[in-house]
Amino acid sequence: MENNKLPTTWLDTKAIYAYRQQAQSYSIKEDLWSWYVLRRLSIYVTIVFLKWKWTPNAVSWMSAFFVAFSGFWLLQATPAAFIVAFFCYNIGYLFDCVDGEMARISNNTSKKGYFIDLLIQGATLPVYLAMPLSLMVALDYVQLDSVGRGILYLLIVLIIMALFVPIAYQLTHSQAPNARDPVNKIRTKGLLFEAAGVLLGLPGFFFVLALITLVTGIQPTTAQSWYIGGFLLVFALKVCARFFLTVRSF
């Protein structure tokens, strides 16, 4: 993706295009899903929220909530819940795009905003943990009703945040908040690497899971369990590779 391009649509007016120029300059950290899907929509949401006089930080908190909430639905391990999880995650990701655009348009950036952005990243951790638990629920290894699963997931979120909040605070006050790890640098080497990054991340996971559910029908099937299990296996390999490459970079 070229840095001078904007994520435009045929619906854009001159005013919308001007907002895109102001708020949607390409970032090297942008992935294909956000650039080609969410950024096309986010500017319209950004304009509405600015007219409503919402703050970027308020939208950031909403983003963290919806991202974390997608894990709750994933843990329910039903086809209908998988579809709801897909929408919750993408609403959270969309709001993550919107908060930065609002901050750039209103010139309202702050360390607190960066801190909340880190918490949004941290909110993906319980979602990843919900994957193996969802698989265990689907295979009847975990015998919990919906309320029990909700309580379990809430405890997971609280435990992770207890660790991640002080880490996020330290990163907010670090010397290089925009430093990129080696795997992130590899992802931006070409279109193939960027596509693999999307498919092996949460955007690709929720998209494929929702697609499988829609294709097989809103009935419990083993297809979703096989996909979640396969994704977790590849994810484990990816984590090992990331650890190896990161350690080598020092």
Coordinates of C-alpha atoms in Angstrom, one line a residue:
M1 CA 0.0 0.0 0.0
E2 CA 1.3 3.4 -1.0
N3 CA 1.6 6.1 1.7
N4 CA -0.1 8.7 -0.5
K5 CA -3.3 6.7 -1.0
L6 CA -6.5 7.2 0.9
P7 CA -9.2 4.6 1.7
T8 CA -11.9 6.3 -0.5
T9 CA -15.3 5.1 -1.7
W10 CA -17.5 6.2 -4.5
L11 CA -19.9 7.8 -1.9
D12 CA -17.3 10.3 -0.8
T13 CA -18.1 14.0 -1.2
K14 CA -15.4 16.7 -1.3
A15 CA -15.9 17.3 2.4
I16 CA -15.5 13.6 3.2
Y17 CA -12.4 13.4 1.1
A18 CA -11.0 16.4 3.0
Y19 CA -11.6 14.6 6.3
R20 CA -9.9 11.5 4.9
Q21 CA -6.8 13.6 4.0
Q22 CA -6.8 15.1 7.5
A23 CA -7.4 11.8 9.5
Q24 CA -6.6 8.8 7.4
S25 CA -3.0 9.0 6.2
Y26 CA -1.5 5.6 5.8
S27 CA 0.4 4.0 8.7
I28 CA 2.9 1.3 8.3
K29 CA 1.0 -0.6 11.1
E30 CA -2.2 -0.6 9.1
D31 CA -3.4 -4.1 8.1
L32 CA -5.4 -5.1 5.0
W33 CA -8.7 -5.6 6.9
S34 CA -8.7 -2.2 8.5
W35 CA -7.4 -0.4 5.3
Y36 CA -9.7 -2.0 2.8
V37 CA -12.8 -2.6 4.9
L38 CA -13.0 -0.6 8.2
R39 CA -11.3 2.6 7.1
R40 CA -13.8 2.9 4.2
L41 CA -16.6 3.2 6.9
S42 CA -14.9 4.7 9.9
I43 CA -14.7 8.3 8.6
Y44 CA -18.5 8.4 8.5
V45 CA -18.7 7.2 12.1
T46 CA -16.0 9.7 13.1
I47 CA -17.9 12.6 11.7
V48 CA -21.1 11.6 13.5
F49 CA -19.3 11.1 16.8
L50 CA -17.6 14.5 16.4
K51 CA -21.0 16.1 15.8
W52 CA -22.3 14.4 19.0
K53 CA -19.2 15.9 20.8
W54 CA -17.9 12.6 21.9
T55 CA -14.3 12.4 22.9
P56 CA -11.7 10.1 21.3
N57 CA -11.0 8.5 24.7
A58 CA -14.7 7.7 25.2
V59 CA -14.7 5.9 21.8
S60 CA -11.5 4.1 22.8
W61 CA -13.1 2.7 25.9
M62 CA -16.0 1.5 23.8
S63 CA -13.5 -0.1 21.4
A64 CA -11.9 -2.0 24.3
F65 CA -15.3 -3.1 25.6
F66 CA -16.5 -4.5 22.3
V67 CA -13.2 -6.3 21.5
A68 CA -13.2 -8.0 24.9
F69 CA -17.0 -8.7 24.6
S70 CA -16.4 -10.7 21.4
G71 CA -14.5 -13.2 23.5
F72 CA -17.6 -13.7 25.8
W73 CA -19.7 -14.7 22.7
L74 CA -17.0 -16.9 21.4
L75 CA -17.0 -18.8 24.7
Q76 CA -20.7 -19.6 24.2
A77 CA -19.6 -21.9 21.4
T78 CA -22.8 -21.8 19.4
P79 CA -23.2 -20.8 15.7
A80 CA -25.4 -17.8 16.5
A81 CA -22.9 -16.7 19.2
F82 CA -20.0 -16.9 16.6
I83 CA -21.8 -14.5 14.4
V84 CA -22.4 -12.1 17.3
A85 CA -18.7 -12.4 18.2
F86 CA -17.8 -11.5 14.6
F87 CA -19.8 -8.3 14.8
C88 CA -18.7 -7.4 18.3
Y89 CA -15.0 -7.7 17.4
N90 CA -15.4 -5.6 14.2
I91 CA -17.4 -2.9 16.0
G92 CA -14.5 -2.7 18.5
Y93 CA -11.9 -2.7 15.7
L94 CA -13.9 0.0 13.8
F95 CA -14.0 2.2 16.9
D96 CA -10.3 1.7 17.3
C97 CA -9.9 3.3 13.8
V98 CA -12.4 6.0 14.7
D99 CA -10.8 7.2 18.0
G100 CA -7.5 8.0 16.2
E101 CA -9.3 9.8 13.4
M102 CA -11.3 11.9 15.9
A103 CA -8.1 12.8 17.8
R104 CA -6.3 13.9 14.5
I105 CA -9.3 16.0 13.3
S106 CA -9.9 17.7 16.7
N107 CA -6.2 17.9 17.5
N108 CA -6.9 16.1 20.7
T109 CA -4.1 13.5 21.2
S110 CA -2.8 12.6 24.6
K111 CA -0.8 10.1 26.6
K112 CA -4.0 8.9 28.1
G113 CA -5.3 8.1 24.6
Y114 CA -2.2 6.1 23.9
F115 CA -2.6 4.2 27.2
I116 CA -6.2 3.3 26.3
D117 CA -5.0 2.2 22.8
L118 CA -2.6 -0.2 24.5
L119 CA -5.5 -1.5 26.6
I120 CA -7.4 -2.2 23.4
Q121 CA -4.5 -4.4 22.3
G122 CA -4.6 -6.1 25.8
A123 CA -8.3 -6.7 25.3
T124 CA -7.5 -9.2 22.5
L125 CA -5.7 -11.4 25.0
P126 CA -8.9 -12.8 26.7
V127 CA -10.3 -13.3 23.2
Y128 CA -7.4 -15.6 22.3
L129 CA -7.9 -17.4 25.6
A130 CA -11.6 -17.8 24.8
M131 CA -10.6 -19.8 21.7
P132 CA -9.4 -23.0 23.4
L133 CA -12.1 -22.7 26.0
S134 CA -14.7 -22.4 23.3
L135 CA -13.3 -25.5 21.7
M136 CA -13.5 -27.4 25.0
V137 CA -17.1 -26.3 25.5
A138 CA -18.0 -27.4 22.0
L139 CA -16.4 -30.8 22.7
D140 CA -18.1 -31.1 26.1
Y141 CA -14.9 -31.0 28.1
V142 CA -16.2 -28.0 30.0
Q143 CA -19.6 -28.4 31.7
L144 CA -20.7 -24.8 32.4
D145 CA -24.0 -23.1 31.6
S146 CA -24.1 -19.6 29.9
V147 CA -23.9 -17.8 33.2
G148 CA -20.9 -19.9 34.4
R149 CA -19.1 -19.2 31.1
G150 CA -19.8 -15.5 31.5
I151 CA -18.4 -15.5 35.1
L152 CA -15.3 -17.5 33.9
Y153 CA -14.7 -15.1 31.1
L154 CA -15.1 -12.0 33.4
L155 CA -12.4 -13.5 35.7
I156 CA -10.1 -14.1 32.8
V157 CA -10.5 -10.4 31.7
L158 CA -9.9 -9.1 35.2
I159 CA -6.8 -11.3 35.7
I160 CA -5.3 -10.2 32.4
M161 CA -6.0 -6.5 33.0
A162 CA -4.5 -6.7 36.5
L163 CA -1.2 -7.6 34.7
F164 CA -1.6 -5.6 31.5
V165 CA -2.7 -2.2 33.0
P166 CA 0.7 -1.5 34.7
I167 CA 2.5 -2.8 31.6
A168 CA 0.5 -0.4 29.4
Y169 CA 1.3 2.4 31.8
Q170 CA 5.0 1.7 31.6
L171 CA 4.9 1.5 27.8
T172 CA 3.0 4.8 27.7
H173 CA 5.9 6.6 29.4
S174 CA 8.6 4.7 27.6
Q175 CA 11.1 6.4 25.2
A176 CA 9.9 4.6 22.1
P177 CA 6.1 4.0 22.1
N178 CA 6.0 3.4 18.3
A179 CA 8.7 0.8 18.2
R180 CA 7.9 -2.2 15.9
D181 CA 8.8 -5.8 16.7
P182 CA 10.6 -7.9 14.0
V183 CA 7.5 -9.9 13.0
N184 CA 5.5 -6.7 12.5
K185 CA 8.3 -5.5 10.1
I186 CA 8.1 -8.8 8.2
R187 CA 4.3 -8.4 7.8
T188 CA 4.8 -5.2 5.8
K189 CA 7.2 -6.6 3.3
G190 CA 4.6 -7.4 0.7
L191 CA 1.0 -8.2 -0.1
L192 CA 1.4 -11.9 0.6
F193 CA 2.8 -11.3 4.1
E194 CA 0.1 -8.7 4.8
A195 CA -2.7 -11.1 3.8
A196 CA -1.1 -13.9 5.9
G197 CA -1.0 -11.4 8.8
V198 CA -4.8 -10.8 8.5
L199 CA -5.7 -14.5 8.2
L200 CA -3.6 -15.5 11.1
G201 CA -4.9 -12.6 13.3
L202 CA -8.2 -11.9 14.9
P203 CA -9.7 -10.2 11.9
G204 CA -9.2 -13.3 9.7
F205 CA -10.2 -15.6 12.5
F206 CA -13.6 -14.0 13.1
F207 CA -14.2 -13.6 9.3
V208 CA -13.5 -17.2 8.5
L209 CA -15.4 -18.5 11.5
A210 CA -18.4 -16.4 10.5
L211 CA -18.1 -17.6 6.9
I212 CA -18.0 -21.2 7.9
T213 CA -21.0 -20.7 10.2
L214 CA -23.0 -19.1 7.4
V215 CA -22.0 -21.7 4.9
T216 CA -22.9 -24.7 7.1
G217 CA -26.0 -23.1 8.5
I218 CA -26.9 -21.8 11.9
Q219 CA -26.8 -25.3 13.4
P220 CA -24.0 -26.8 15.6
T221 CA -21.5 -28.6 13.4
T222 CA -17.9 -29.9 13.9
A223 CA -16.6 -27.5 11.2
Q224 CA -16.2 -24.6 13.6
S225 CA -14.4 -26.8 16.1
W226 CA -12.0 -28.1 13.5
Y227 CA -11.3 -24.5 12.4
I228 CA -10.8 -23.2 15.9
G229 CA -8.4 -26.2 16.7
G230 CA -6.5 -25.6 13.5
F231 CA -6.2 -21.9 14.1
L232 CA -4.9 -22.5 17.6
L233 CA -2.2 -24.9 16.3
V234 CA -1.0 -22.4 13.7
F235 CA -1.2 -19.7 16.4
A236 CA 1.1 -21.7 18.7
L237 CA 3.6 -22.1 15.9
K238 CA 3.4 -18.4 15.2
V239 CA 4.0 -17.5 18.8
C240 CA 7.1 -19.7 18.9
A241 CA 8.4 -18.1 15.7
R242 CA 7.7 -14.6 17.0
F243 CA 9.6 -15.4 20.2
F244 CA 12.6 -16.8 18.3
L245 CA 12.8 -13.8 15.9
T246 CA 12.3 -11.2 18.7
V247 CA 15.0 -12.7 20.8
R248 CA 17.4 -12.8 17.8
S249 CA 16.8 -9.1 17.2
F250 CA 18.5 -8.0 20.4

